[in-house]
PDB file of C-alpha atoms in Angstrom:
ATOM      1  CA  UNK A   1       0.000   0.000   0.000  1.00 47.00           C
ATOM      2  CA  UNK A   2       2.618   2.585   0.760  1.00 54.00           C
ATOM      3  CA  UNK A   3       5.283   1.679  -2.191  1.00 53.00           C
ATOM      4  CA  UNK A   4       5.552   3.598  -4.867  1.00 54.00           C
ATOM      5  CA  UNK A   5       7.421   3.578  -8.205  1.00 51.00           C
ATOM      6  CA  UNK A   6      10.249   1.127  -8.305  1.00 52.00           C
ATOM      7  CA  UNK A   7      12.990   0.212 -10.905  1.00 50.00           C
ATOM      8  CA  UNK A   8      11.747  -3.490 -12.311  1.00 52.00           C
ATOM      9  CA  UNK A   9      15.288  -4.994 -12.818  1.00 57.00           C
ATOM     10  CA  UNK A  10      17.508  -5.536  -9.921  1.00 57.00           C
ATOM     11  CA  UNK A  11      21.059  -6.241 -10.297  1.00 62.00           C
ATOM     12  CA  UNK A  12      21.894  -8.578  -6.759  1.00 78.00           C
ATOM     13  CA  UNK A  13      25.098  -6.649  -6.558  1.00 87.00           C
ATOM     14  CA  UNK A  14      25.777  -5.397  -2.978  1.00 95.00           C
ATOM     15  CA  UNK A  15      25.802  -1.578  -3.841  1.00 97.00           C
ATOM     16  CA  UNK A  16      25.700   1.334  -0.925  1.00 98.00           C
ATOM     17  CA  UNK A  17      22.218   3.324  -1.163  1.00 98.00           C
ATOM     18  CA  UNK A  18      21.732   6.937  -0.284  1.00 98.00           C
ATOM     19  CA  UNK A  19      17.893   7.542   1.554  1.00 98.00           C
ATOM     20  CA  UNK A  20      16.469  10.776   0.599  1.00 98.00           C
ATOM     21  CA  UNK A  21      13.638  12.624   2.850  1.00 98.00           C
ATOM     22  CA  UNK A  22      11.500  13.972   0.362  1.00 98.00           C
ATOM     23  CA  UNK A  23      10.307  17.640   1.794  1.00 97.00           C
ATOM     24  CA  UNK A  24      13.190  19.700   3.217  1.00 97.00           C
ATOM     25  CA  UNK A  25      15.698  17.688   1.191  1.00 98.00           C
ATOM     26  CA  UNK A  26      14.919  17.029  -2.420  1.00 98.00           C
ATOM     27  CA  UNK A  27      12.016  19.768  -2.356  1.00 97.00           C
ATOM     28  CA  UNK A  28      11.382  22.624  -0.698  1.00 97.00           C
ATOM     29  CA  UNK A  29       8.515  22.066   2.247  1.00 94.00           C
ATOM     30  CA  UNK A  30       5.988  23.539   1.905  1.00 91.00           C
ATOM     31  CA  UNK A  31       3.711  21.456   4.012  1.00 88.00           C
ATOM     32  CA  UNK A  32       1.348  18.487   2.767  1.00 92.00           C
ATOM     33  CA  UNK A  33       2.758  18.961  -0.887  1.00 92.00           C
ATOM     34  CA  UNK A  34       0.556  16.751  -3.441  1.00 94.00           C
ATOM     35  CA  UNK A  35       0.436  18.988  -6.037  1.00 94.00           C
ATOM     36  CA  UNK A  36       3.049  19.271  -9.075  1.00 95.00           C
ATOM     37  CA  UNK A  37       2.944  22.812  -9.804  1.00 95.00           C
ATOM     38  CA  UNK A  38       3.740  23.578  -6.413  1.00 95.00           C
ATOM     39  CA  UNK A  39       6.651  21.771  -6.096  1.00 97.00           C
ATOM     40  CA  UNK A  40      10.083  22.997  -6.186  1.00 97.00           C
ATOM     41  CA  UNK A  41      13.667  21.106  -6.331  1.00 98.00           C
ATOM     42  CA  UNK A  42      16.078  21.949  -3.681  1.00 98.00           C
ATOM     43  CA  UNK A  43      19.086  23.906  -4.886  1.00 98.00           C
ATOM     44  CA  UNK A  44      21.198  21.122  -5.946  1.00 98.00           C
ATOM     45  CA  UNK A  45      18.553  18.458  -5.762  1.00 98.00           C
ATOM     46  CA  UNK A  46      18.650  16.748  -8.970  1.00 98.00           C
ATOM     47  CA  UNK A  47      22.549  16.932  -9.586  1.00 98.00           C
ATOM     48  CA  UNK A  48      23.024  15.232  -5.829  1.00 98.00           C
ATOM     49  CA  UNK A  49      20.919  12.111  -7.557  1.00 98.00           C
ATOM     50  CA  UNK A  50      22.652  12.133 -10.784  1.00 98.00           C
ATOM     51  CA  UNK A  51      25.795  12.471  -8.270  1.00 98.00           C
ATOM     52  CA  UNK A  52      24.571   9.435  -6.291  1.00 98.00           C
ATOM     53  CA  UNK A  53      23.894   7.370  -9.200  1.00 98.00           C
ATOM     54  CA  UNK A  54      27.167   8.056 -10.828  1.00 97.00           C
ATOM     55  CA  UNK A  55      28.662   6.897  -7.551  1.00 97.00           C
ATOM     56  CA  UNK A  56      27.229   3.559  -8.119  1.00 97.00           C
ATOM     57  CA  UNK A  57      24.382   4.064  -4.973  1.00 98.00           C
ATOM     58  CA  UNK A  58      21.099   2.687  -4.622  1.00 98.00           C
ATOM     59  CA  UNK A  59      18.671   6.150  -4.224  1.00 98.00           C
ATOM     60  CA  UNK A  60      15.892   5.467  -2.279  1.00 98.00           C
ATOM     61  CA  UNK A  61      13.180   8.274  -1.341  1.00 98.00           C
ATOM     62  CA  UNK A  62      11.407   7.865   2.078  1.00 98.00           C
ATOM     63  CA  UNK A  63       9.034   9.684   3.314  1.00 98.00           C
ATOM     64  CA  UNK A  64       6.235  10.279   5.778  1.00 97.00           C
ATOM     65  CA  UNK A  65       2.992  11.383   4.166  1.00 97.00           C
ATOM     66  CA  UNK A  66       0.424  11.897   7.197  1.00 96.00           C
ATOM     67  CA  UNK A  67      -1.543  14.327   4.651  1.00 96.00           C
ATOM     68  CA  UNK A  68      -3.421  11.154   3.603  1.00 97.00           C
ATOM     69  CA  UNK A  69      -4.099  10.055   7.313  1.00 97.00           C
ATOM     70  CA  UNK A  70      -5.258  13.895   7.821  1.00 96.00           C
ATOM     71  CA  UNK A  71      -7.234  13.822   4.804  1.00 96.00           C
ATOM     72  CA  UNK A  72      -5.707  16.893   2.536  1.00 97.00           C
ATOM     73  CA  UNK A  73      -5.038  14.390  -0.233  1.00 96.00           C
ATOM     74  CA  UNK A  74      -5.102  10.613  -1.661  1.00 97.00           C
ATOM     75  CA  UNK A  75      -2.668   8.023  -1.759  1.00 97.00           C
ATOM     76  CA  UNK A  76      -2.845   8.939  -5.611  1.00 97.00           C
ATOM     77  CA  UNK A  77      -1.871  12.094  -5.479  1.00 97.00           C
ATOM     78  CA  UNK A  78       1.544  10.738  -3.936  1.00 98.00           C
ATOM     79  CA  UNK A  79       1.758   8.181  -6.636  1.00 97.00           C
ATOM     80  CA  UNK A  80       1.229  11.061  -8.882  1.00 98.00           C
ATOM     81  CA  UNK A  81       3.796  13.236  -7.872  1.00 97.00           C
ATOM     82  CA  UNK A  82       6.575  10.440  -7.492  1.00 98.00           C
ATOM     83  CA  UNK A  83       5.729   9.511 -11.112  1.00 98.00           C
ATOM     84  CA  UNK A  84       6.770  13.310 -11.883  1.00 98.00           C
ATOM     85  CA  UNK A  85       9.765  13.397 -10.224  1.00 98.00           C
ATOM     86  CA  UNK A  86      11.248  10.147 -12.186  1.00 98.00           C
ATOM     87  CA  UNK A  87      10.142  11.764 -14.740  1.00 97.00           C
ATOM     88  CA  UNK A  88      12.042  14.827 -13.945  1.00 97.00           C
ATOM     89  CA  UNK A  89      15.095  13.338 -12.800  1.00 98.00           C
ATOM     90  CA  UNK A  90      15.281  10.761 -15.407  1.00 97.00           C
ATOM     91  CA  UNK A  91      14.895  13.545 -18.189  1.00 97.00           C
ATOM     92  CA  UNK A  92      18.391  14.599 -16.621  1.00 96.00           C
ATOM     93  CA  UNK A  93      19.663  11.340 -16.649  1.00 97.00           C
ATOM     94  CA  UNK A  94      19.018  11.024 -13.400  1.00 98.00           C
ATOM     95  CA  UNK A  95      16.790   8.385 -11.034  1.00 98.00           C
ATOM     96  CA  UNK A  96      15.124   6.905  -7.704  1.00 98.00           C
ATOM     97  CA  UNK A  97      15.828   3.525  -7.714  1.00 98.00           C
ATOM     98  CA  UNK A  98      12.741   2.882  -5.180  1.00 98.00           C
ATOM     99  CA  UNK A  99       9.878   5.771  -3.704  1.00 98.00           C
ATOM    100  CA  UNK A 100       8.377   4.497  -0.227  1.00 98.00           C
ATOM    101  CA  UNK A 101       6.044   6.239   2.259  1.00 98.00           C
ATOM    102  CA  UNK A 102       4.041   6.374   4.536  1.00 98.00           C
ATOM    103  CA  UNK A 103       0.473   7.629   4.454  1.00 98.00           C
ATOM    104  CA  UNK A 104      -0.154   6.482   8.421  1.00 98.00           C
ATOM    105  CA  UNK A 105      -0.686   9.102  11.431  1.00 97.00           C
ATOM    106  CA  UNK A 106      -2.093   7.616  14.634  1.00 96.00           C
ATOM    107  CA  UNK A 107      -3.951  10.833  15.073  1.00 95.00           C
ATOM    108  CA  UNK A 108      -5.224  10.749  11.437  1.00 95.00           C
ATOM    109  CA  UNK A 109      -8.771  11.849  10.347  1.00 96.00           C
ATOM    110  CA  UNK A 110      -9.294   8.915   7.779  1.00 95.00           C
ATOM    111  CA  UNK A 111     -10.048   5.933   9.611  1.00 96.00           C
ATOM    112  CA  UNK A 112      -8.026   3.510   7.502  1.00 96.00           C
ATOM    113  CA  UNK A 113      -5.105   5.404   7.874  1.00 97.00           C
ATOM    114  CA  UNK A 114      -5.594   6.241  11.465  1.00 97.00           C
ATOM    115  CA  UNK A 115      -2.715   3.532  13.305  1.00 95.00           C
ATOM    116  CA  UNK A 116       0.914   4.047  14.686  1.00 96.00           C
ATOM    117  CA  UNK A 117       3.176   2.473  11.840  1.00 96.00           C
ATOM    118  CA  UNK A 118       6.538   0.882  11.840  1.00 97.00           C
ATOM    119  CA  UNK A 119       6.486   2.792   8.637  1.00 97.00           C
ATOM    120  CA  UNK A 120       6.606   6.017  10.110  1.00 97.00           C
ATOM    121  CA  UNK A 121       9.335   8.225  10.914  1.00 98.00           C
ATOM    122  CA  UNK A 122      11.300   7.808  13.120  1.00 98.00           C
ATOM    123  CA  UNK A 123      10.351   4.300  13.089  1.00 98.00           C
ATOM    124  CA  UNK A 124      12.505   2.460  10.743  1.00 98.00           C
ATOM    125  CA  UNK A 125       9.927   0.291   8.849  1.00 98.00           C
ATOM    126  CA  UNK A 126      10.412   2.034   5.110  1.00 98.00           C
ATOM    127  CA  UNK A 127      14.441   1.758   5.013  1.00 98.00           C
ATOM    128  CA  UNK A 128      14.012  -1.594   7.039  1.00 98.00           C
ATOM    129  CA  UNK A 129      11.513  -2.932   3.711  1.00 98.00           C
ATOM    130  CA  UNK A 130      13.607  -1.223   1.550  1.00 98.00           C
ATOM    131  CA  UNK A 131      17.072  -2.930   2.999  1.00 98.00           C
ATOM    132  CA  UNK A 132      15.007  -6.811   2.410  1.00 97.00           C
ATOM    133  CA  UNK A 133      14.162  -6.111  -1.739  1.00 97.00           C
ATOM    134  CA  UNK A 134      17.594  -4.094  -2.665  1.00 98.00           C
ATOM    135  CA  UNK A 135      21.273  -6.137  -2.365  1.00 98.00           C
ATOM    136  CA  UNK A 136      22.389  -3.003  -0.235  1.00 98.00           C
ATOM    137  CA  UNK A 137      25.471  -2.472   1.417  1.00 97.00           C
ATOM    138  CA  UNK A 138      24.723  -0.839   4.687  1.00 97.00           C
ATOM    139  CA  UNK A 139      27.971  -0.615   5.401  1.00 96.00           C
ATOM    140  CA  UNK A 140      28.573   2.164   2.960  1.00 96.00           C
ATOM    141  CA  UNK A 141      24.913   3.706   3.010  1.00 98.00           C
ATOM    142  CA  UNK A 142      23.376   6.648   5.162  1.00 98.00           C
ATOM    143  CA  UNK A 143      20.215   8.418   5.027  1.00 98.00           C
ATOM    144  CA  UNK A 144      19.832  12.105   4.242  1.00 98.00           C
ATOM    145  CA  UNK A 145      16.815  14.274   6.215  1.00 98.00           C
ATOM    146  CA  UNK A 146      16.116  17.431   7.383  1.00 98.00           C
ATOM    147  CA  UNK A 147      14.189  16.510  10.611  1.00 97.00           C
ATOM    148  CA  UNK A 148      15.313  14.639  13.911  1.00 98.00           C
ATOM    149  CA  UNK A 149      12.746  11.873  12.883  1.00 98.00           C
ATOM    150  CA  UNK A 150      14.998  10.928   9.778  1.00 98.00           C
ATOM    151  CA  UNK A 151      17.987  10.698  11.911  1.00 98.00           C
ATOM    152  CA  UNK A 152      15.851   8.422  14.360  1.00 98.00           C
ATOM    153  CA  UNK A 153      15.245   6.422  11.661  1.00 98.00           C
ATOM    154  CA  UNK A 154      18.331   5.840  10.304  1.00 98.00           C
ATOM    155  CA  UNK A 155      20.055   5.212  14.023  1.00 98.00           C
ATOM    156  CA  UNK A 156      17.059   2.602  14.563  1.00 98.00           C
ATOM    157  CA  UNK A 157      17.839   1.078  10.788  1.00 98.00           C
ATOM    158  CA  UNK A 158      21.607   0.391  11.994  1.00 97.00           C
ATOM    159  CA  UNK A 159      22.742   3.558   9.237  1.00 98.00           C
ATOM    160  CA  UNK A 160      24.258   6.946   9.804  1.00 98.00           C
ATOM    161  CA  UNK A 161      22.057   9.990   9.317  1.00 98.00           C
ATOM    162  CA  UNK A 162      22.891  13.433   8.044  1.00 98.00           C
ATOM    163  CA  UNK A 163      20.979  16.071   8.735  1.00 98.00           C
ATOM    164  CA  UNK A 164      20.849  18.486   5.867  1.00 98.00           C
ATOM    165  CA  UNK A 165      20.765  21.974   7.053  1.00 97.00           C
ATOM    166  CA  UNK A 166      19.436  23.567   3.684  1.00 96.00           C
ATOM    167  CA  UNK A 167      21.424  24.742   0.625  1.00 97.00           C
ATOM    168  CA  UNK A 168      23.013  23.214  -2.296  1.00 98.00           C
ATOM    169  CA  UNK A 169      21.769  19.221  -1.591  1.00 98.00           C
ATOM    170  CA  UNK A 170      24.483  18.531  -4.150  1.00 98.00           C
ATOM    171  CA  UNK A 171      27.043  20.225  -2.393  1.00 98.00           C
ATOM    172  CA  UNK A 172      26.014  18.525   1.147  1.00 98.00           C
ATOM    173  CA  UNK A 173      26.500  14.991  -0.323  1.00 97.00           C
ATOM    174  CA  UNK A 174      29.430  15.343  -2.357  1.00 97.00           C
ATOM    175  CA  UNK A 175      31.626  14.659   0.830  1.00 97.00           C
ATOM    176  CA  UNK A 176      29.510  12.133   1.760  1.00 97.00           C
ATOM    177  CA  UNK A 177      29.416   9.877  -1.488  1.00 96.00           C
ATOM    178  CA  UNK A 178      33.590  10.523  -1.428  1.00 91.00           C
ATOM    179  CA  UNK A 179      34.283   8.710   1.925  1.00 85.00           C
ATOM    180  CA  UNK A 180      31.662   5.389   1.433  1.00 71.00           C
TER     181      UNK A 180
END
């Protein structure tokens, strides 16, 4: 229920993966984004994936999407914006290997979605799903967020987190692809 677009082919290659936070990191925030012509990449955003990729990572996007729980939107209106994004990054040669999130918020207004979730930041459900499907080596990977609850995750995945203080995303994770 709460995957998204994934690459079909799979090379079982151990291969270190970068996890992205969406808002704050690859876009800017601007609270319960769903819609495409209000989002806008991160200085940086799209060359720190091509960066990634070029660097032989696994790039994973994780992110908590309570906005469905609350009601502002529909589970298809995440779908719908992922889908844009690939298509955004790949029209720079550029891709997510693997979109996860989760649409869960124990105080949510839509029933269905209304449960605490493994899922959910800073529980480490989505990189802990993510880490059984891909041949990852988290050894050499680290997640990337702009909120405590992304570093929570990552220390309860076993993975280093950076917290990215704003900028040029690019910039940020040069240093960071150079020493894994």
């Amino acid at each position: 229920m709460s995957r998204d677009r994934e690459s079909p082919a799979i090379d079982r290659t151990l291969r270190p993966a970068v996890f992205f936070d969406r808002d704050g990191v690859l876009n800017v925030d601007t609270d319960y984004l769903f819609e495409i012509d209000k989002f806008v990449w991160i200085d940086g955003a799209i060359d720190a994936v091509k960066a990634a990729n070029d660097a032989g990572y696994f790039v994973f996007v994780i992110t908590n999407q309570s906005g469905v729980a609350r009601g502002f939107y529909e589970e298809t209106d995440v779908h719908r914006l992922h889908d844009w994004m690939a298509r955004e990054l790949e029209a720079s040669g550029a891709r997510i290997d693997a979109f996860e999130y989760c649409p869960f918020h124990p105080e949510g207004q839509i029933e269905r979605y209304r449960l605490v979730s493994e899922r959910r930041k800073p529980q480490p459900g989505m990189i802990v799903d993510l880490l059984s499907r891909f041949p990852v080596d988290t050894n050499r990977s680290f997640v990337v967020g702009d909120r405590p609850s992304d570093i929570e995750a990552a220390r309860a995945a076993g993975l280093p987190g950076h917290a990215f203080p704003g900028g040029n995303l690019r910039d940020f994770i040069l240093p960071l692809l150079a020493s894994g």
